[in-house]
PDB file of C-alpha atoms and ligand atoms in Angstrom:
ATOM      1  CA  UNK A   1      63.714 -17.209  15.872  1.00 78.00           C
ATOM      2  CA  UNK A   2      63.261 -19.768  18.981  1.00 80.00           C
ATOM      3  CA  UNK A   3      61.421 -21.610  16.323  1.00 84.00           C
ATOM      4  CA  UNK A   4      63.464 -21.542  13.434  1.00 87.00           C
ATOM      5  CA  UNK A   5      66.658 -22.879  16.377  1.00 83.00           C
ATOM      6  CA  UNK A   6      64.027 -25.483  17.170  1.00 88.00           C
ATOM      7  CA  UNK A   7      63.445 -27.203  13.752  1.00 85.00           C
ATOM      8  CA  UNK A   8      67.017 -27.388  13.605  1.00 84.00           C
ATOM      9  CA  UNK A   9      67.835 -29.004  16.708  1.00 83.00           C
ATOM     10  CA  UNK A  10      65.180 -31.767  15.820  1.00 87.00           C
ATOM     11  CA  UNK A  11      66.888 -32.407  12.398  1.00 86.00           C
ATOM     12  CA  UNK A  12      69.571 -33.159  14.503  1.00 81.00           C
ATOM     13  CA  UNK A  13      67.617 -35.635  16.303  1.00 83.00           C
ATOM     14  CA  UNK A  14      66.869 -33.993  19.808  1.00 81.00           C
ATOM     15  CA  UNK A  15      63.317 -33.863  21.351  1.00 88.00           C
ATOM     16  CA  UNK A  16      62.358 -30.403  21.999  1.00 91.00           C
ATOM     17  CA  UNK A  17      59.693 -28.230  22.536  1.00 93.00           C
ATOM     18  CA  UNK A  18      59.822 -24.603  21.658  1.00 94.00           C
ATOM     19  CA  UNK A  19      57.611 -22.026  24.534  1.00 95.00           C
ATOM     20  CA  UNK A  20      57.986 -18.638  24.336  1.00 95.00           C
ATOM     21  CA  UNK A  21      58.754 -16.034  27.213  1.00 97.00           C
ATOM     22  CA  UNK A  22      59.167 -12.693  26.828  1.00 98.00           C
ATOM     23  CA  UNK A  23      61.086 -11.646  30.467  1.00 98.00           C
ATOM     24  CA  UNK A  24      59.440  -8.117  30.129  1.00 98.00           C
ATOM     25  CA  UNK A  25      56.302  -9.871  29.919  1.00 98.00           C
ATOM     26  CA  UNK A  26      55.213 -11.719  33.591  1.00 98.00           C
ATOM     27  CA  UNK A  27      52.452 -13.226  31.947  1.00 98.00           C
ATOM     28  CA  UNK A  28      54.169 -14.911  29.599  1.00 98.00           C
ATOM     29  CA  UNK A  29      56.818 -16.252  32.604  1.00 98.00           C
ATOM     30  CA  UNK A  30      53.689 -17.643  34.320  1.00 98.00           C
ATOM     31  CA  UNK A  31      52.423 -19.342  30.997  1.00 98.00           C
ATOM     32  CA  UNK A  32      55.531 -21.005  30.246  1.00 98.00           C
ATOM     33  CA  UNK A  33      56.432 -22.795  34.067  1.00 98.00           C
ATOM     34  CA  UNK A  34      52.808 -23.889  33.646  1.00 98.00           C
ATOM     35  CA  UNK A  35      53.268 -25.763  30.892  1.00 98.00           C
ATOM     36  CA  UNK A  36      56.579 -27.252  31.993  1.00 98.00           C
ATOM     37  CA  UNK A  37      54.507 -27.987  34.506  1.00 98.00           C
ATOM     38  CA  UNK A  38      51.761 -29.825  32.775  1.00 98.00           C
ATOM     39  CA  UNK A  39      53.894 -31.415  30.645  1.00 97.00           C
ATOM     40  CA  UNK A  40      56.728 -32.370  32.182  1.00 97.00           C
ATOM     41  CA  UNK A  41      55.979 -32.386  35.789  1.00 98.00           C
ATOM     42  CA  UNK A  42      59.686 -30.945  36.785  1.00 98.00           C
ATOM     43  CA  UNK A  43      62.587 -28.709  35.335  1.00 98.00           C
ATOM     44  CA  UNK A  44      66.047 -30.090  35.784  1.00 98.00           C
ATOM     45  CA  UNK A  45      68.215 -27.360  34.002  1.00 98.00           C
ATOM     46  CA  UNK A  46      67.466 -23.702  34.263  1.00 98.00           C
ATOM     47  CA  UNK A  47      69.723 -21.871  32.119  1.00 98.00           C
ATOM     48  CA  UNK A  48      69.204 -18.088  32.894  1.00 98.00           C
ATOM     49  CA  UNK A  49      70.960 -17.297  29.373  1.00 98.00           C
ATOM     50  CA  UNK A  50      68.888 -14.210  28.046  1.00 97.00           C
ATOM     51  CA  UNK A  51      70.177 -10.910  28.104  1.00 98.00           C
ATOM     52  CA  UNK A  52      70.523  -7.342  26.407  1.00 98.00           C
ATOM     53  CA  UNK A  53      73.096  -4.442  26.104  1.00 97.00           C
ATOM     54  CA  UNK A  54      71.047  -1.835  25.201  1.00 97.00           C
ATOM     55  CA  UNK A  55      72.525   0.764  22.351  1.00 96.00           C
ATOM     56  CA  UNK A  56      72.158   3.746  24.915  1.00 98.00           C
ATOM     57  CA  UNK A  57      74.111   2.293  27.785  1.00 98.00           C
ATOM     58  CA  UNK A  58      77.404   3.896  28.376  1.00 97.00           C
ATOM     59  CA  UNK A  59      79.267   5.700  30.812  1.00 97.00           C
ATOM     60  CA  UNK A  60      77.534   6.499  34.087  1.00 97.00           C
ATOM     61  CA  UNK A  61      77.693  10.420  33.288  1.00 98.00           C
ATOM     62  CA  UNK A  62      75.652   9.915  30.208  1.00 96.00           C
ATOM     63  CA  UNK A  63      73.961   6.293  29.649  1.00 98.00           C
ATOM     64  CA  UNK A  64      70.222   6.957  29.073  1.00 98.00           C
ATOM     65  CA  UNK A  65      68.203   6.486  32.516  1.00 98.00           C
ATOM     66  CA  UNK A  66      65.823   4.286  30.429  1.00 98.00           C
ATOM     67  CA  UNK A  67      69.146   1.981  28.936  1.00 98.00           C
ATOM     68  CA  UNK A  68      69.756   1.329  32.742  1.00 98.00           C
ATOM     69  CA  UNK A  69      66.150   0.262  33.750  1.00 98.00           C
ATOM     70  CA  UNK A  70      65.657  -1.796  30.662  1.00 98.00           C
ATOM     71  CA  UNK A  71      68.975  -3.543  31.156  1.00 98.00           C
ATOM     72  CA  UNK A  72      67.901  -4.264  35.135  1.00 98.00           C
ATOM     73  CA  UNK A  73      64.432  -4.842  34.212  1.00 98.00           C
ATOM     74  CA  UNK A  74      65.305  -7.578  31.587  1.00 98.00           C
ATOM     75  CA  UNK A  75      69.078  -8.750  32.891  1.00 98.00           C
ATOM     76  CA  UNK A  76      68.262  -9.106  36.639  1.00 98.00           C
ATOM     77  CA  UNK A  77      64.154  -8.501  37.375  1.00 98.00           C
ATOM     78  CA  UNK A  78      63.483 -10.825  34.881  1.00 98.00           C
ATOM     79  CA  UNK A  79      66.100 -13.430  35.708  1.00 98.00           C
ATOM     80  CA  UNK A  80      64.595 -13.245  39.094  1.00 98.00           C
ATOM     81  CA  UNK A  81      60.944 -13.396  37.749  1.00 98.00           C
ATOM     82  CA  UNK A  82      61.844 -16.546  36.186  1.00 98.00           C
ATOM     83  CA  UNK A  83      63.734 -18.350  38.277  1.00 98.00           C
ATOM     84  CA  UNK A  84      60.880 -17.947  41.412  1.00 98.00           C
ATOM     85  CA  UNK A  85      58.238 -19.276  38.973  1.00 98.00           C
ATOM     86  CA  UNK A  86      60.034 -22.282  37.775  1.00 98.00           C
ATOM     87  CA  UNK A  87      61.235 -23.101  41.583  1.00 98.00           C
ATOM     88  CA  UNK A  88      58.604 -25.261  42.293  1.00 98.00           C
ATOM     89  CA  UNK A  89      59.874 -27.289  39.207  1.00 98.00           C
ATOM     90  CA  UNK A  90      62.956 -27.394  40.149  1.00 98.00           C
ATOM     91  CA  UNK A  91      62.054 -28.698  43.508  1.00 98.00           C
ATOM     92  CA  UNK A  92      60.260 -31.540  42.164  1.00 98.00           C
ATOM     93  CA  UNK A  93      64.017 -32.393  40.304  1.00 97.00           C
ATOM     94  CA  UNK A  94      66.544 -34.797  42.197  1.00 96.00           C
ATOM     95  CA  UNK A  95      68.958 -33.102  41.595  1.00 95.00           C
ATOM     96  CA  UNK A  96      68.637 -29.796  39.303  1.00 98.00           C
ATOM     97  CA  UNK A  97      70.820 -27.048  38.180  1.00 98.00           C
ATOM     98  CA  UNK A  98      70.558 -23.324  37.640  1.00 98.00           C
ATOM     99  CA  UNK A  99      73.000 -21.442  35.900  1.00 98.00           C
ATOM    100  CA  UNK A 100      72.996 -17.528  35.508  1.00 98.00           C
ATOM    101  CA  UNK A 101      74.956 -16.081  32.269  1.00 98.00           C
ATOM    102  CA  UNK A 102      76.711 -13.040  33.938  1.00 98.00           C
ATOM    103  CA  UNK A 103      79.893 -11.516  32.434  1.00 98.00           C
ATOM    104  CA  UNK A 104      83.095  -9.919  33.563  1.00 96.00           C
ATOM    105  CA  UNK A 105      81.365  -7.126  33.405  1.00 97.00           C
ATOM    106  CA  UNK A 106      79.437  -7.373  36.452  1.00 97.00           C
ATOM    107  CA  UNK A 107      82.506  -8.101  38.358  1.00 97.00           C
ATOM    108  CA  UNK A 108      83.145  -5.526  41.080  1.00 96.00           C
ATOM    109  CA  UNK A 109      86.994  -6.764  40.924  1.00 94.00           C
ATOM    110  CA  UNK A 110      87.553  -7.243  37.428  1.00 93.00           C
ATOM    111  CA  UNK A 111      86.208  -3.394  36.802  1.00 92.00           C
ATOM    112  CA  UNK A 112      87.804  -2.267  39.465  1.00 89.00           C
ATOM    113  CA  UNK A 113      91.216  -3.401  38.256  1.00 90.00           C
ATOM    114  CA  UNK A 114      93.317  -1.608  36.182  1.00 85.00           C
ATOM    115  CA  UNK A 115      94.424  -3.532  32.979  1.00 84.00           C
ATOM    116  CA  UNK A 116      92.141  -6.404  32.355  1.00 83.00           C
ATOM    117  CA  UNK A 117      89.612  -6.962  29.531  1.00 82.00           C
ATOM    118  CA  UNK A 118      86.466  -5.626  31.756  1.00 84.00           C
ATOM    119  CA  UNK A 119      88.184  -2.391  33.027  1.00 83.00           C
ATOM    120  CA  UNK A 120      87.967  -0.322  30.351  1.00 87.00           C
ATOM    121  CA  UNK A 121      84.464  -1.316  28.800  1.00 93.00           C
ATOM    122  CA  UNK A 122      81.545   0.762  30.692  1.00 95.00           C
ATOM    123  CA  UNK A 123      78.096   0.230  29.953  1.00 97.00           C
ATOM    124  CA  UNK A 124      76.708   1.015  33.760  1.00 98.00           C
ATOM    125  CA  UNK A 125      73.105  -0.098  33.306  1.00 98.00           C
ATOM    126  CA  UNK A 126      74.634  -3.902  31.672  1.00 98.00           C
ATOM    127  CA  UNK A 127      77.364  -4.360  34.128  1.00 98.00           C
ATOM    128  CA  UNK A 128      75.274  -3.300  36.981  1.00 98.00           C
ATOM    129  CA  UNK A 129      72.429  -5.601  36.009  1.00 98.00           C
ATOM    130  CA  UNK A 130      74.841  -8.321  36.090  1.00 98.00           C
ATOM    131  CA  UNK A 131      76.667  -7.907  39.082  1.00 98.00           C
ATOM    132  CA  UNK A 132      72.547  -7.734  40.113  1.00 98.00           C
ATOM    133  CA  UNK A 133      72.477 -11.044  38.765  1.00 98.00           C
ATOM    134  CA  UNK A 134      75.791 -12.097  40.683  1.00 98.00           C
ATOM    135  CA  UNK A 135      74.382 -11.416  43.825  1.00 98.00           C
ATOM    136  CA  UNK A 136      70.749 -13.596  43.195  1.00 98.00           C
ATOM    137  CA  UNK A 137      72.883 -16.417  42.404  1.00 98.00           C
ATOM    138  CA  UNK A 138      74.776 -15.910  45.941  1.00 98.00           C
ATOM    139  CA  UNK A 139      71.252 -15.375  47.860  1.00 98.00           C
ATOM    140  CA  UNK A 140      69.300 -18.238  45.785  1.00 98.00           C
ATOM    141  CA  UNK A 141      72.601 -20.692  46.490  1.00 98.00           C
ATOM    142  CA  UNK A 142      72.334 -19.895  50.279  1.00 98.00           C
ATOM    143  CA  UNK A 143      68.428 -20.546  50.506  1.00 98.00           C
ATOM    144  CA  UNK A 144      69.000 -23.752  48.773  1.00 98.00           C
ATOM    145  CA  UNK A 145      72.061 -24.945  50.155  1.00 97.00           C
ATOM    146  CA  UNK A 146      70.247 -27.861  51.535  1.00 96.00           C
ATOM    147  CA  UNK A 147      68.860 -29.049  48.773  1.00 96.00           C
ATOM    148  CA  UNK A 148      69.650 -31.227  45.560  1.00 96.00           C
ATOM    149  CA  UNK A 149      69.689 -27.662  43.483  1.00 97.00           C
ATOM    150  CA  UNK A 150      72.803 -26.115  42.687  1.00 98.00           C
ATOM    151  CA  UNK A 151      73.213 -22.409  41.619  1.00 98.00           C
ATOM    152  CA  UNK A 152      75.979 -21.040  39.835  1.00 98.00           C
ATOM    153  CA  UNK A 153      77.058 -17.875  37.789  1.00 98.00           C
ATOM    154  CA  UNK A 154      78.860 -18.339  34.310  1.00 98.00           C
ATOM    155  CA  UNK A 155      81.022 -15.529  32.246  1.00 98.00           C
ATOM    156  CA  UNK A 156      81.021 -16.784  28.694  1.00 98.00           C
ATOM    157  CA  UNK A 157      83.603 -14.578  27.850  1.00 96.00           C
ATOM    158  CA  UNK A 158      84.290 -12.129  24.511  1.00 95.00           C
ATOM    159  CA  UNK A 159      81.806 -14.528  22.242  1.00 96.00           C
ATOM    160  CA  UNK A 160      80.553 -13.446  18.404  1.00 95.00           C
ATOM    161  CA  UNK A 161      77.212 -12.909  18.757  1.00 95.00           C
ATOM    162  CA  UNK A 162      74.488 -10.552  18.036  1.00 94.00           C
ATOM    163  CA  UNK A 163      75.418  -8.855  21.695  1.00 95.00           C
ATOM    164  CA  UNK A 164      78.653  -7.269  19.984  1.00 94.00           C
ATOM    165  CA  UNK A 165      77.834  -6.902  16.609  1.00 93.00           C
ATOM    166  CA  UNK A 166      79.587 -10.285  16.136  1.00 95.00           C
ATOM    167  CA  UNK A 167      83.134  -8.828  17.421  1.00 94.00           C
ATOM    168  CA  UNK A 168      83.728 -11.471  20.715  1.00 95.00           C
ATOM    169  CA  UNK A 169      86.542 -13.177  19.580  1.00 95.00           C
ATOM    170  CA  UNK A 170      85.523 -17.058  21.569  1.00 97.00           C
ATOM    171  CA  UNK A 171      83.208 -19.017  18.714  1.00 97.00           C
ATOM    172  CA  UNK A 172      79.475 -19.916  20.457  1.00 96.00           C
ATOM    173  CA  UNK A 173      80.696 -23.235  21.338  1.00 97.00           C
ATOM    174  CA  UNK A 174      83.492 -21.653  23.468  1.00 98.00           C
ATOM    175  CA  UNK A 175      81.290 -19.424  24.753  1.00 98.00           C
ATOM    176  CA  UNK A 176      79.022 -22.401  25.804  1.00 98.00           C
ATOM    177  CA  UNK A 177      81.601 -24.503  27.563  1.00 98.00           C
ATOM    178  CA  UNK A 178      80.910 -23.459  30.991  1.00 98.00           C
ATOM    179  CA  UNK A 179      77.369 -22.999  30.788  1.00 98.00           C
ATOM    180  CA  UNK A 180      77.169 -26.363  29.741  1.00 98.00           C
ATOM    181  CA  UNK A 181      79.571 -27.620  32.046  1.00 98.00           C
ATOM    182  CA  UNK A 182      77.202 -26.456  34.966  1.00 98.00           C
ATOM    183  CA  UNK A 183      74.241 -27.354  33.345  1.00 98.00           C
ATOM    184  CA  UNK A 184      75.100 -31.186  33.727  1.00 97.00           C
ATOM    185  CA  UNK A 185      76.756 -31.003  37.388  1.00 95.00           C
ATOM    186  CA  UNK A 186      75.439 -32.923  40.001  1.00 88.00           C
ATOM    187  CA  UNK A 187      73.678 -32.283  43.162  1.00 85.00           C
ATOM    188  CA  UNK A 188      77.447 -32.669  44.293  1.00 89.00           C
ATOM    189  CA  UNK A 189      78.543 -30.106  42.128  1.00 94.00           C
ATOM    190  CA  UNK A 190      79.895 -26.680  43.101  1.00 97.00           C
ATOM    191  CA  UNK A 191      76.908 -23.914  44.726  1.00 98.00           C
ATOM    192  CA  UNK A 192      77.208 -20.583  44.777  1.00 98.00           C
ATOM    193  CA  UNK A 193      80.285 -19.873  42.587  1.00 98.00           C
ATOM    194  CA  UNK A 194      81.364 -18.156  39.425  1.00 98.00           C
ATOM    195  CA  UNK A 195      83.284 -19.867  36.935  1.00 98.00           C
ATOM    196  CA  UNK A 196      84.133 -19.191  33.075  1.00 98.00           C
ATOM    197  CA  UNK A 197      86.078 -21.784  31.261  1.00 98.00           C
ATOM    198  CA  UNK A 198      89.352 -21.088  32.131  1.00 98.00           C
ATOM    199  CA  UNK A 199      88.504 -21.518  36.326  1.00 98.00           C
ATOM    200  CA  UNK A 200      86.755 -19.363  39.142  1.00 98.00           C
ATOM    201  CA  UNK A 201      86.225 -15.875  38.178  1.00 97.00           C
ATOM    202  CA  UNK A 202      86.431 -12.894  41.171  1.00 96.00           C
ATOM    203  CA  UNK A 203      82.577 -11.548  41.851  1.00 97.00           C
TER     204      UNK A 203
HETATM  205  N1  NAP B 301      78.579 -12.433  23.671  1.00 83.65           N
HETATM  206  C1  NAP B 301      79.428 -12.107  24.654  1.00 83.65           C
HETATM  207  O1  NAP B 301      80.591 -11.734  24.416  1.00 83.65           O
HETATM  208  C2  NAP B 301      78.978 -12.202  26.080  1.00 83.65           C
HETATM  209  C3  NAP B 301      79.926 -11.971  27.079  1.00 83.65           C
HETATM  210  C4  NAP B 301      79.543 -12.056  28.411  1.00 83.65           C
HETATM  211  C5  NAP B 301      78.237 -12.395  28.707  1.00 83.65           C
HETATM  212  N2  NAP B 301      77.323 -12.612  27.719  1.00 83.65           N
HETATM  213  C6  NAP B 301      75.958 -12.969  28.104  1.00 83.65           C
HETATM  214  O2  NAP B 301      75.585 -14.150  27.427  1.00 83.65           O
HETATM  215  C7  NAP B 301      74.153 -14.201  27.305  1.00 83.65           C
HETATM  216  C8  NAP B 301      73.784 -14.557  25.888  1.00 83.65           C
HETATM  217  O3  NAP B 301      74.115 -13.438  25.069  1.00 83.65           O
HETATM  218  P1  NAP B 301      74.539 -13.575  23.544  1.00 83.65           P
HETATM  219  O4  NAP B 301      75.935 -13.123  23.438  1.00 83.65           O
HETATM  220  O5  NAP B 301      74.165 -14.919  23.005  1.00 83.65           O
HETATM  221  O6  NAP B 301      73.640 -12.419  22.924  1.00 83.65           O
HETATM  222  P2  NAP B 301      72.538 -12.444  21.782  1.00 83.65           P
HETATM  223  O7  NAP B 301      73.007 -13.205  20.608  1.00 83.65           O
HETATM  224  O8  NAP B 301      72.150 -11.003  21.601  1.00 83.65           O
HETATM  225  O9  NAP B 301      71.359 -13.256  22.451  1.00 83.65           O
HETATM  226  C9  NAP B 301      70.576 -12.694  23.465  1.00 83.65           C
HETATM  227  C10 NAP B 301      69.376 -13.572  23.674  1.00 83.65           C
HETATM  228  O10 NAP B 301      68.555 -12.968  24.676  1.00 83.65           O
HETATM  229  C11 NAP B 301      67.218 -13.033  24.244  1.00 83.65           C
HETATM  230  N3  NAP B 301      66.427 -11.943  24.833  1.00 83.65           N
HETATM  231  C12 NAP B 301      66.696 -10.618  24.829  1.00 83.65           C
HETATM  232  N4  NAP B 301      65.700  -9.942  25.456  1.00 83.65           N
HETATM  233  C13 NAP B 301      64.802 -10.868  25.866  1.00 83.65           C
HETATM  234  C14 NAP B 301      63.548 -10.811  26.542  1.00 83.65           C
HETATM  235  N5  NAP B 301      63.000  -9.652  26.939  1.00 83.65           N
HETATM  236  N6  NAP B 301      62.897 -11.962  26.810  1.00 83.65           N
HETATM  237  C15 NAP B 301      63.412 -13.151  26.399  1.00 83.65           C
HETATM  238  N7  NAP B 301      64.573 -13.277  25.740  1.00 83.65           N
HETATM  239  C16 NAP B 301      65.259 -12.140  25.469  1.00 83.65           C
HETATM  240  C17 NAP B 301      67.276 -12.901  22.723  1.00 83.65           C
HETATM  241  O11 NAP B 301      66.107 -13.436  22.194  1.00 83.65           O
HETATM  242  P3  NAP B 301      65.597 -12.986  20.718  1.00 83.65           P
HETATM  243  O12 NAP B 301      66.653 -13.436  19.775  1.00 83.65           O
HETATM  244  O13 NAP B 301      64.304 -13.691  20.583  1.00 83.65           O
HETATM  245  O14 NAP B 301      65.493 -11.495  20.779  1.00 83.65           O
HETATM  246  C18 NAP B 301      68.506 -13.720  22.416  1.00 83.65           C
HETATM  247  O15 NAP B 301      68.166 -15.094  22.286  1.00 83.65           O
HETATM  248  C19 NAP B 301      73.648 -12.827  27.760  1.00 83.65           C
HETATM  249  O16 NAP B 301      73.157 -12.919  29.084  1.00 83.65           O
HETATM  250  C20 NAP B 301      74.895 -11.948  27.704  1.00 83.65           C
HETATM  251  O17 NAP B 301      74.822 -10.868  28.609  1.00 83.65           O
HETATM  252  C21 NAP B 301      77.664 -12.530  26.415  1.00 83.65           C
END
């Protein structure tokens, strides 16, 4: 698949490389910031964009143990994984930026609330992993606050994808405006906040 979305881009024109990593798979995490590495010397955009419901997450009274730890394990440990072996890269950057695709889901306020979208969606394992992921974008931003690299969490919002069966009712490219947006701030850009397109989302 990362191939196949590769050949396309280039028809388009765009230079590109395709290198797989599997974020259940360390090995493969090491493999790939080491050739950024050799290759390219530095990473300017991380875009932490991966991420799975799985089909036995549900209510915390009966999601599957194993739904939870898979969701963590590839939503938040593997995020993490990632972004510690690509640091160095990002360190060699002037000024680089990495963005973590959350959702509404992982907001403690937004679930909490009665009548919004989030409130009455539960899939414990999914929103806790990203309200996991929430809280490494708060902790990475404060280690690096005196440095040229920004980190930020996004919410795409309710996109059709593969994630929902194709239900979300944003198109991709909606669903891409504020990762993009954040992608391609600069190192005085915003640090440590959450954002979806419409403005600053609660955490
Ligand atoms: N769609 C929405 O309404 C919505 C709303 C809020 C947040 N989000 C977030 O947006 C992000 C993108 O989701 P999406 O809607 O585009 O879903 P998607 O179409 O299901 O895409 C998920 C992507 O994650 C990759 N992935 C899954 N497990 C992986 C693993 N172990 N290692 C590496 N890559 C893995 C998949 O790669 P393969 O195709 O190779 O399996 C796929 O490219 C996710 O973090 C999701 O939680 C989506």
């Amino acid at each position: 698949m990362g191939l196949a979305a590769c050949d396309k881009l280039k028809t388009n024109g765009a230079k590109i490389q395709f290198i797989e990593l599997d974020l259940l798979k360390p090995e493969t995490i090491e493999k790939a910031a080491a050739t950024v590495e050799q290759e390219y010397g530095r990473l300017d955009i991380l875009i932490n964009n991966a991420g799975i419901i799985d089909s036995e997450d549900g209510l915390p009274s009966k999601t599957a143990i194993n739904a939870v730890e898979k969701a963590m394990a590839t939503n938040f440990v593997g995020q993490l994984r990632v972004t510690q072996a690509m640091l160095p890269l990002l360190k060699q950057s002037k000024e680089a930026s990495v963005v973590n695709v959350s959702s509404g889901l992982g907001s403690l306020k937004l679930n909490g609330e009665e009548n919004t979208p989030y409130s009455e969606v539960k899939f414990l394992g999914y929103s806790a992993s990203k309200a996991a992921l929430n809280i490494m974008t708060v902790h990475f931003a404060y280690e690096l606050r005196n440095t040229p690299i920004k980190v930020n969490s996004v919410c795409p919002g309710y996109t059709a994808t593969d994630l929902n069966n194709n239900q979300g009712t944003q198109t991709i490219e909606e669903g891409a405006i504020e990762t993009v947006r954040l992608a391609l701030i600069g190192s005085d850009g915003p640090n440590g906040k959450y954002s979806d397109r419409h403005g600053s989302m609660p955490w």
